[in-house]
Coordinates of N, CA and C in Angstrom, one line a residue:
M1 N 1.0 -1.2 -0.6 CA 0.0 0.5 0.6 C 0.5 0.8 0.0
A2 N 1.9 1.5 0.8 CA 3.1 2.6 0.3 C 3.1 2.9 -0.3
H3 N 3.3 2.2 -1.5 CA 4.4 1.5 -2.7 C 2.7 2.9 -3.3
F4 N 2.2 2.5 -3.4 CA 0.7 3.3 -3.8 C 0.2 4.0 -3.4
E5 N 0.4 4.1 -2.0 CA 0.0 5.7 -1.9 C 0.4 6.1 -0.1
R6 N 0.3 7.7 -0.2 CA 1.3 7.9 0.9 C 0.3 8.7 2.0
D7 N -1.2 8.0 2.4 CA -2.2 8.4 3.0 C -1.5 7.7 4.3
L8 N -1.5 7.7 5.0 CA -0.5 7.1 6.1 C -1.6 6.4 7.0
D9 N -3.2 7.1 6.3 CA -4.7 5.9 6.9 C -4.6 4.5 6.3
F10 N -4.3 5.0 4.9 CA -4.8 3.6 4.6 C -3.4 3.2 4.2
V11 N -2.2 3.2 4.2 CA -1.4 2.5 4.6 C -1.5 1.7 6.5
L12 N -2.0 2.4 7.1 CA -1.8 1.5 8.4 C -3.0 0.1 8.5
A13 N -4.6 1.2 7.4 CA -5.4 0.0 7.2 C -5.7 -1.1 6.3
A14 N -4.3 -1.1 5.9 CA -3.2 -2.6 4.3 C -3.1 -3.2 5.7
M15 N -2.1 -2.9 6.7 CA -1.2 -2.7 7.7 C -2.1 -4.4 8.7
F16 N -3.7 -3.8 8.9 CA -4.3 -4.0 9.8 C -5.9 -4.4 9.1
H17 N -5.5 -4.9 7.6 CA -6.8 -5.5 7.1 C -7.2 -6.4 7.8
A18 N -7.4 -8.2 8.6 CA -7.9 -8.1 9.0 C -7.7 -8.4 10.6
A19 N -7.3 -8.0 11.1 CA -7.5 -7.3 12.5 C -9.1 -8.5 12.6
Y20 N -10.3 -7.7 12.3 CA -10.6 -8.4 12.6 C -12.0 -9.6 12.5
D21 N -11.5 -10.4 11.6 CA -11.5 -11.6 10.6 C -10.3 -12.8 11.5
S22 N -8.3 -12.0 11.1 CA -8.2 -12.9 12.3 C -7.2 -12.1 13.8
G23 N -7.5 -11.0 14.4 CA -6.2 -10.3 15.2 C -6.6 -11.0 16.4
Q24 N -6.0 -11.0 17.1 CA -5.7 -10.9 18.9 C -5.5 -10.6 19.8
Y25 N -7.2 -10.2 20.4 CA -7.1 -9.4 21.0 C -6.1 -9.3 22.9
P26 N -6.8 -7.5 23.6 CA -6.0 -8.9 24.8 C -7.4 -8.6 25.5
D27 N -8.2 -8.9 25.2 CA -9.3 -9.4 26.5 C -9.2 -11.4 25.7
G28 N -9.0 -11.3 24.5 CA -8.3 -13.6 24.7 C -8.6 -14.2 23.4
R29 N -9.2 -12.9 23.1 CA -10.9 -13.2 22.0 C -10.6 -12.5 20.7
S30 N -10.6 -14.0 19.4 CA -10.6 -13.1 18.2 C -11.4 -13.5 17.0
S31 N -11.0 -13.3 16.1 CA -12.2 -13.2 14.2 C -13.9 -13.3 15.5
R32 N -14.0 -11.5 16.2 CA -15.1 -10.5 15.6 C -15.0 -9.0 15.5
R33 N -15.6 -8.7 15.5 CA -15.8 -7.5 16.1 C -16.1 -6.2 16.8
S34 N -16.5 -6.1 18.2 CA -17.0 -6.1 19.1 C -16.7 -5.1 19.3
E35 N -17.5 -3.9 20.5 CA -17.5 -1.7 20.2 C -16.6 -2.4 21.2
A36 N -15.5 -3.1 21.7 CA -14.1 -3.8 22.8 C -12.9 -3.3 21.4
H37 N -13.0 -3.5 20.9 CA -12.0 -4.4 19.5 C -12.1 -3.3 18.7
R38 N -12.8 -3.0 18.4 CA -13.6 -1.5 17.6 C -12.8 -0.4 18.7
K39 N -12.7 0.5 19.9 CA -11.7 0.8 19.9 C -10.9 0.3 21.0
W40 N -10.1 -1.0 21.2 CA -8.4 -1.6 21.0 C -8.1 -0.4 19.4
L41 N -8.5 -1.0 19.0 CA -8.6 -0.3 16.9 C -7.6 0.6 17.3
E42 N -9.1 1.6 17.3 CA -9.2 2.7 17.1 C -7.3 3.7 17.8
A43 N -8.1 3.6 18.9 CA -6.6 3.9 19.8 C -5.4 3.6 19.4
R44 N -5.7 2.9 18.7 CA -3.8 2.5 18.5 C -3.3 3.3 17.2
I45 N -4.5 2.5 15.9 CA -4.8 3.3 14.6 C -5.3 4.5 14.0
G46 N -5.8 4.5 14.7 CA -6.8 6.6 14.4 C -7.8 6.2 13.9
P47 N -9.0 6.6 14.4 CA -10.9 6.1 13.5 C -10.8 6.2 12.0
R48 N -10.0 7.7 12.1 CA -10.5 6.9 9.6 C -9.9 5.7 9.7
A49 N -8.6 5.3 10.5 CA -7.8 3.6 9.7 C -8.4 2.6 10.0
E50 N -9.2 2.9 11.4 CA -10.3 1.7 12.0 C -11.4 1.5 11.2
G51 N -12.0 3.2 11.1 CA -13.3 2.8 9.3 C -12.5 2.8 8.6
L52 N -11.3 2.0 7.8 CA -11.2 1.8 6.8 C -10.5 -0.2 7.0
V53 N -10.4 -0.2 8.1 CA -10.0 -1.7 8.5 C -11.8 -2.4 8.8
A54 N -13.2 -1.8 8.7 CA -14.4 -2.5 9.3 C -14.6 -2.1 8.1
R55 N -14.7 -1.2 7.5 CA -15.6 -1.6 6.0 C -14.4 -2.3 5.2
V56 N -13.7 -2.1 5.4 CA -12.3 -3.4 4.1 C -13.1 -4.9 4.6
G57 N -12.8 -4.7 5.8 CA -13.8 -6.4 5.7 C -15.4 -6.3 5.6
A58 N -16.5 -5.8 5.8 CA -17.7 -5.9 4.7 C -17.2 -6.3 3.6
M59 N -16.5 -5.6 2.6 CA -16.4 -5.9 1.8 C -15.8 -6.3 0.5
K60 N -16.9 -7.6 0.0 CA -16.6 -9.4 -0.3 C -15.4 -9.0 -1.7
F61 N -14.6 -9.8 -1.3 CA -13.8 -10.0 -2.4 C -13.4 -11.9 -2.6
D62 N -13.9 -12.2 -2.5 CA -13.1 -14.4 -2.7 C -13.7 -14.4 -4.2
T63 N -13.7 -14.8 -4.0 CA -13.9 -15.8 -5.6 C -14.9 -15.1 -6.4
G64 N -14.4 -14.6 -8.0 CA -15.2 -13.9 -9.0 C -16.2 -12.7 -8.3
D65 N -15.9 -12.6 -7.2 CA -15.8 -11.1 -6.7 C -16.0 -10.0 -6.9
P66 N -14.3 -10.7 -7.6 CA -13.6 -9.3 -8.6 C -14.5 -9.0 -10.3
E67 N -14.6 -9.8 -10.7 CA -14.7 -9.9 -12.9 C -16.9 -9.5 -11.3
R68 N -18.0 -9.6 -10.2 CA -18.9 -9.4 -10.2 C -18.7 -8.1 -10.1
L69 N -17.8 -7.4 -9.1 CA -17.8 -5.7 -9.2 C -17.3 -4.8 -10.8
L70 N -17.2 -5.8 -12.1 CA -16.2 -5.4 -12.5 C -17.8 -5.2 -13.6
Q71 N -18.3 -6.6 -13.5 CA -19.9 -6.7 -14.3 C -21.0 -5.8 -13.7
E72 N -21.6 -5.1 -12.3 CA -21.8 -4.7 -11.4 C -22.1 -3.2 -11.8
G73 N -20.7 -3.1 -12.1 CA -20.1 -1.5 -10.8 C -19.7 -2.5 -9.1
V74 N -18.9 -0.6 -8.8 CA -18.4 -1.0 -7.4 C -19.8 0.5 -6.9
P75 N -20.1 -0.2 -5.5 CA -21.0 0.8 -4.9 C -20.4 1.7 -4.5
A76 N -21.0 3.1 -4.7 CA -20.3 4.1 -4.8 C -20.3 4.5 -3.4
G77 N -19.5 5.2 -2.9 CA -18.8 5.2 -2.0 C -17.9 4.3 -1.5
D78 N -17.2 3.5 -2.6 CA -16.4 2.2 -1.9 C -15.1 2.0 -2.4
E79 N -14.9 3.0 -3.6 CA -13.5 3.0 -3.8 C -12.4 3.4 -3.1
D80 N -13.4 3.6 -1.9 CA -11.3 3.0 -1.2 C -11.4 1.9 -1.0
I81 N -11.7 1.3 -0.5 CA -12.0 0.4 0.5 C -11.6 -0.3 -1.3
L82 N -12.5 -0.5 -2.5 CA -11.8 -0.8 -4.1 C -10.4 -1.0 -3.8
F83 N -9.7 -0.3 -3.3 CA -8.5 0.0 -3.2 C -7.5 -0.7 -2.3
L84 N -7.9 -0.1 -1.8 CA -7.0 -1.6 -0.6 C -7.2 -3.2 -1.1
Q85 N -8.1 -3.5 -0.4 CA -8.8 -4.9 -1.6 C -7.7 -5.1 -2.7
L86 N -7.6 -3.8 -3.8 CA -6.6 -4.5 -4.6 C -5.5 -4.0 -4.3
A87 N -4.9 -3.4 -3.0 CA -3.3 -3.0 -2.7 C -2.9 -4.4 -2.4
H88 N -4.2 -5.1 -1.5 CA -4.0 -6.6 -1.1 C -3.6 -7.2 -2.1
E89 N -4.6 -7.3 -3.5 CA -4.8 -8.5 -4.6 C -2.9 -8.4 -4.7
V90 N -2.2 -7.5 -4.7 CA -0.4 -7.4 -5.0 C 0.6 -8.4 -4.4
D91 N -0.9 -8.1 -2.0 CA 0.4 -9.0 -1.8 C 0.0 -10.9 -2.0
D92 N -1.8 -10.8 -2.1 CA -1.7 -12.7 -2.0 C -1.2 -13.1 -3.4
L93 N -0.5 -12.4 -4.2 CA -0.1 -12.2 -5.8 C 1.5 -12.7 -6.3
A94 N 2.2 -11.8 -4.9 CA 3.9 -11.5 -5.2 C 4.3 -12.6 -5.0
D95 N 3.7 -13.6 -4.0 CA 4.0 -14.4 -3.0 C 3.8 -15.3 -3.7
G96 N 3.1 -15.7 -4.9 CA 2.5 -17.5 -6.1 C 2.0 -17.4 -4.6
G97 N 1.4 -18.2 -3.2 CA 0.8 -18.8 -2.5 C 0.1 -19.0 -3.4
L98 N -1.5 -18.5 -4.1 CA -2.7 -18.9 -4.8 C -1.8 -19.8 -5.5
A99 N -0.6 -20.2 -6.4 CA -0.4 -21.2 -6.7 C -0.4 -22.2 -6.1
F100 N 0.0 -22.3 -5.0 CA -0.5 -23.7 -3.6 C -1.9 -23.7 -3.1
A101 N -2.4 -23.3 -2.8 CA -3.8 -23.5 -2.0 C -4.9 -23.2 -3.4
P102 N -5.8 -23.4 -3.8 CA -6.5 -23.1 -4.8 C -8.0 -22.4 -5.0
K103 N -7.5 -21.0 -3.9 CA -8.3 -20.5 -3.3 C -9.3 -19.9 -4.6
Y104 N -8.1 -19.6 -5.8 CA -9.6 -18.7 -7.1 C -9.5 -20.2 -8.5
C105 N -8.7 -21.6 -8.3 CA -8.4 -21.9 -9.1 C -8.6 -21.7 -10.0
R106 N -9.0 -22.0 -11.7 CA -8.5 -21.8 -12.4 C -8.8 -20.5 -12.9
S107 N -9.5 -19.9 -12.1 CA -10.1 -18.6 -12.3 C -9.4 -17.4 -12.4
I108 N -8.2 -18.0 -11.9 CA -6.5 -16.8 -11.0 C -6.6 -15.4 -12.7
E109 N -6.6 -15.9 -14.4 CA -6.5 -15.3 -15.1 C -7.5 -14.4 -15.7
T110 N -8.8 -14.8 -15.2 CA -10.0 -13.5 -15.2 C -10.1 -12.5 -13.7
R111 N -9.7 -13.3 -13.1 CA -9.1 -12.8 -11.7 C -8.4 -11.5 -11.5
V112 N -7.3 -11.4 -12.0 CA -5.8 -10.2 -12.1 C -6.6 -9.9 -13.4
A113 N -7.2 -10.0 -14.3 CA -7.5 -9.4 -15.7 C -8.7 -8.5 -15.2
A114 N -10.0 -8.9 -14.3 CA -11.1 -8.0 -13.9 C -9.4 -7.0 -12.9
C115 N -9.3 -6.8 -11.8 CA -8.7 -6.2 -10.4 C -7.9 -4.9 -11.9
A116 N -7.6 -5.6 -13.2 CA -6.2 -5.2 -13.2 C -7.0 -4.0 -14.0
I117 N -8.1 -4.3 -14.5 CA -9.4 -3.1 -14.9 C -9.2 -1.9 -13.4
L118 N -10.4 -2.8 -13.0 CA -10.5 -1.4 -11.5 C -10.1 -1.1 -11.4
A119 N -8.8 -1.5 -11.0 CA -7.9 -0.7 -10.6 C -7.5 1.1 -11.7
R120 N -7.2 1.1 -12.9 CA -7.6 1.5 -13.6 C -8.8 2.6 -13.3
Q121 N -9.5 1.7 -13.6 CA -11.5 2.8 -13.2 C -11.1 3.2 -11.8
L122 N -10.1 3.6 -11.0 CA -10.1 4.0 -10.0 C -8.3 5.0 -10.4
G123 N -8.1 5.5 -11.4 CA -7.0 5.5 -11.5 C -5.9 5.7 -11.4
R124 N -5.4 4.2 -11.6 CA -4.2 3.8 -10.1 C -3.4 3.2 -11.5
E125 N -3.2 3.6 -12.0 CA -2.5 3.0 -13.5 C -1.6 1.3 -13.2
D126 N -0.8 2.4 -11.8 CA 0.8 1.3 -11.5 C 0.0 0.3 -10.6
L127 N -1.1 0.9 -10.5 CA -0.8 -1.0 -8.9 C -2.0 -1.8 -10.0
A128 N -2.7 -1.1 -10.8 CA -2.9 -1.7 -13.1 C -2.0 -2.8 -12.7
A129 N -1.4 -2.4 -14.3 CA 0.2 -2.9 -14.3 C 0.4 -4.0 -13.0
T130 N 1.2 -3.3 -12.1 CA 1.8 -4.6 -11.4 C 1.2 -5.6 -10.8
I131 N -0.9 -5.8 -11.0 CA -1.2 -6.9 -9.7 C -1.0 -7.5 -11.7
E132 N -1.0 -7.3 -13.6 CA -1.1 -7.5 -14.7 C 0.9 -8.3 -14.2
T133 N 1.5 -7.4 -14.0 CA 3.1 -8.6 -13.3 C 2.8 -9.6 -12.7
Y134 N 2.7 -9.0 -11.5 CA 2.7 -10.2 -10.8 C 1.6 -11.7 -11.4
G135 N 0.2 -11.4 -12.0 CA -1.0 -12.2 -12.1 C -0.1 -13.2 -13.8
G136 N 0.9 -12.7 -14.3 CA 1.6 -12.6 -15.3 C 2.5 -14.2 -14.8
R137 N 2.8 -14.1 -14.0 CA 4.5 -15.0 -12.9 C 2.7 -16.0 -12.7
Y138 N 1.8 -16.1 -12.8 CA 1.5 -17.8 -12.4 C 1.7 -18.4 -13.8
E139 N 1.1 -18.0 -15.0 CA 1.7 -18.5 -15.7 C 3.3 -19.9 -15.5
A140 N 4.0 -19.1 -15.2 CA 5.0 -20.6 -14.7 C 5.0 -20.9 -13.2
L141 N 3.8 -21.0 -13.2 CA 4.1 -21.4 -11.5 C 3.0 -22.4 -11.6
G142 N 2.8 -23.1 -13.0 CA 1.4 -24.2 -13.2 C 2.0 -25.8 -12.9
W143 N 3.1 -25.7 -12.4 CA 3.6 -27.1 -12.0 C 3.0 -27.4 -9.8
A144 N 2.8 -26.1 -9.9 CA 2.6 -26.3 -8.5 C 0.8 -26.9 -8.4
A145 N 0.3 -26.9 -9.1 CA -0.4 -27.1 -9.0 C -0.5 -29.0 -9.0
A146 N 0.5 -29.9 -8.8 CA 0.4 -31.5 -8.0 C 0.1 -30.2 -6.5
L147 N 0.6 -29.7 -6.3 CA 0.9 -29.6 -4.8 C -0.9 -28.7 -4.0
Q148 N -1.1 -28.7 -4.4 CA -2.5 -27.8 -4.0 C -2.8 -29.0 -3.1
D149 N -3.9 -27.5 -1.8 CA -4.9 -29.4 -1.4 C -6.5 -29.1 -1.7
V150 N -7.4 -28.8 -2.7 CA -8.0 -28.9 -2.9 C -9.9 -28.5 -2.2
R151 N -8.9 -28.7 -0.3 CA -10.4 -28.1 0.6 C -9.6 -27.2 0.9
L152 N -8.9 -26.5 0.6 CA -7.4 -25.3 1.2 C -8.1 -24.5 0.3
E153 N -8.6 -23.3 1.7 CA -9.0 -21.9 0.5 C -7.0 -20.9 1.0
G154 N -6.5 -21.4 1.8 CA -6.2 -20.4 2.3 C -5.3 -20.7 3.6
F155 N -3.8 -20.5 4.1 CA -2.8 -20.6 5.1 C -3.5 -19.8 6.8
R156 N -3.8 -20.3 7.7 CA -3.4 -20.0 8.7 C -3.3 -19.8 9.9
I157 N -1.9 -18.8 10.5 CA -1.9 -19.7 11.9 C -1.8 -19.0 13.1
A158 N -2.2 -20.8 14.0 CA -3.1 -20.2 15.5 C -2.0 -19.1 16.2
P159 N -1.9 -17.7 17.1 CA -1.2 -17.4 17.4 C -1.2 -17.6 19.2
N160 N -2.0 -18.9 18.6 CA -1.9 -18.9 20.7 C -2.8 -20.7 20.8
M161 N -3.5 -21.1 21.4 CA -3.8 -22.5 22.2 C -5.0 -22.6 21.8
R162 N -5.9 -20.9 22.1 CA -6.9 -20.3 22.3 C -7.3 -21.0 21.0
T163 N -6.9 -20.1 19.6 CA -6.8 -19.9 17.9 C -6.6 -20.9 17.3
Y164 N -5.7 -22.5 18.5 CA -5.4 -24.2 18.0 C -6.8 -24.2 18.4
I165 N -7.1 -24.8 18.6 CA -8.8 -25.1 18.9 C -9.8 -24.7 18.7
K166 N -10.1 -23.5 18.7 CA -10.8 -23.4 17.9 C -10.3 -23.9 16.0
L167 N -9.8 -24.1 16.1 CA -9.1 -25.1 14.1 C -9.8 -26.1 14.7
R168 N -9.1 -27.1 16.1 CA -9.4 -27.9 15.6 C -10.5 -29.1 15.2
R169 N -11.3 -27.8 15.8 CA -13.3 -27.6 16.8 C -13.2 -27.5 14.7
E170 N -12.8 -26.6 14.1 CA -14.1 -26.1 13.9 C -13.4 -27.0 11.9
K171 N -11.8 -27.9 11.9 CA -12.8 -29.3 10.7 C -12.6 -30.2 11.1
L172 N -13.3 -30.7 13.2 CA -14.2 -31.2 13.7 C -16.1 -31.7 13.0
R173 N -15.4 -30.5 12.7 CA -17.3 -30.6 12.4 C -17.8 -30.2 11.3
G174 N -15.9 -29.9 10.1 CA -16.1 -30.8 9.4 C -15.3 -29.2 7.9
G175 N -14.9 -28.5 9.0 CA -14.9 -27.2 8.5 C -13.3 -27.5 6.8
S176 N -13.6 -26.1 6.6 CA -12.2 -26.1 5.7 C -11.3 -25.7 5.7
V177 N -10.7 -26.7 6.9 CA -9.3 -26.2 7.6 C -9.1 -27.2 7.7
E178 N -7.8 -27.1 7.4 CA -6.4 -28.7 7.9 C -5.4 -27.7 9.3
V179 N -5.2 -28.6 10.0 CA -4.4 -28.9 10.8 C -2.6 -29.5 10.9
I180 N -2.1 -28.7 10.7 CA -1.2 -29.5 10.8 C 0.1 -28.6 12.4

């Protein structure tokens, strides 16, 4: 984000984008946005950045969502959140991790194309070019398909025993979690 935007609130929001779905708070709870968590985060990163974090978590950006947004249009007033989502897409693309976790399966080409168009619609040519560059590298990662586990949608690190137990329970209930 810092490469594409100098506004500190955007940089902070990008850094804390997963605070409400993966954060660990002083009360020992995680994965929810309570008023106490909101106040705690706001005290550390400021009200504007916290508001962006809350809104970025509310925008669906899973499989097929960039393509859907391209077809339906971005809801008015959500351009800043789309920008955050697109900048995070660079992070997801840059390390090649999407080749191993088939979160987007074969749709990665259409996803990259849609994300680049959306970035251009926001007037972010540099972001669009970066998305296309990293997306183009996935053609060379075809060998990684043999390592994919179709049950997984991504990776999550359990920062403590409480989160580990929570993930184990989700697996026992049939969730798409693999505990290693």
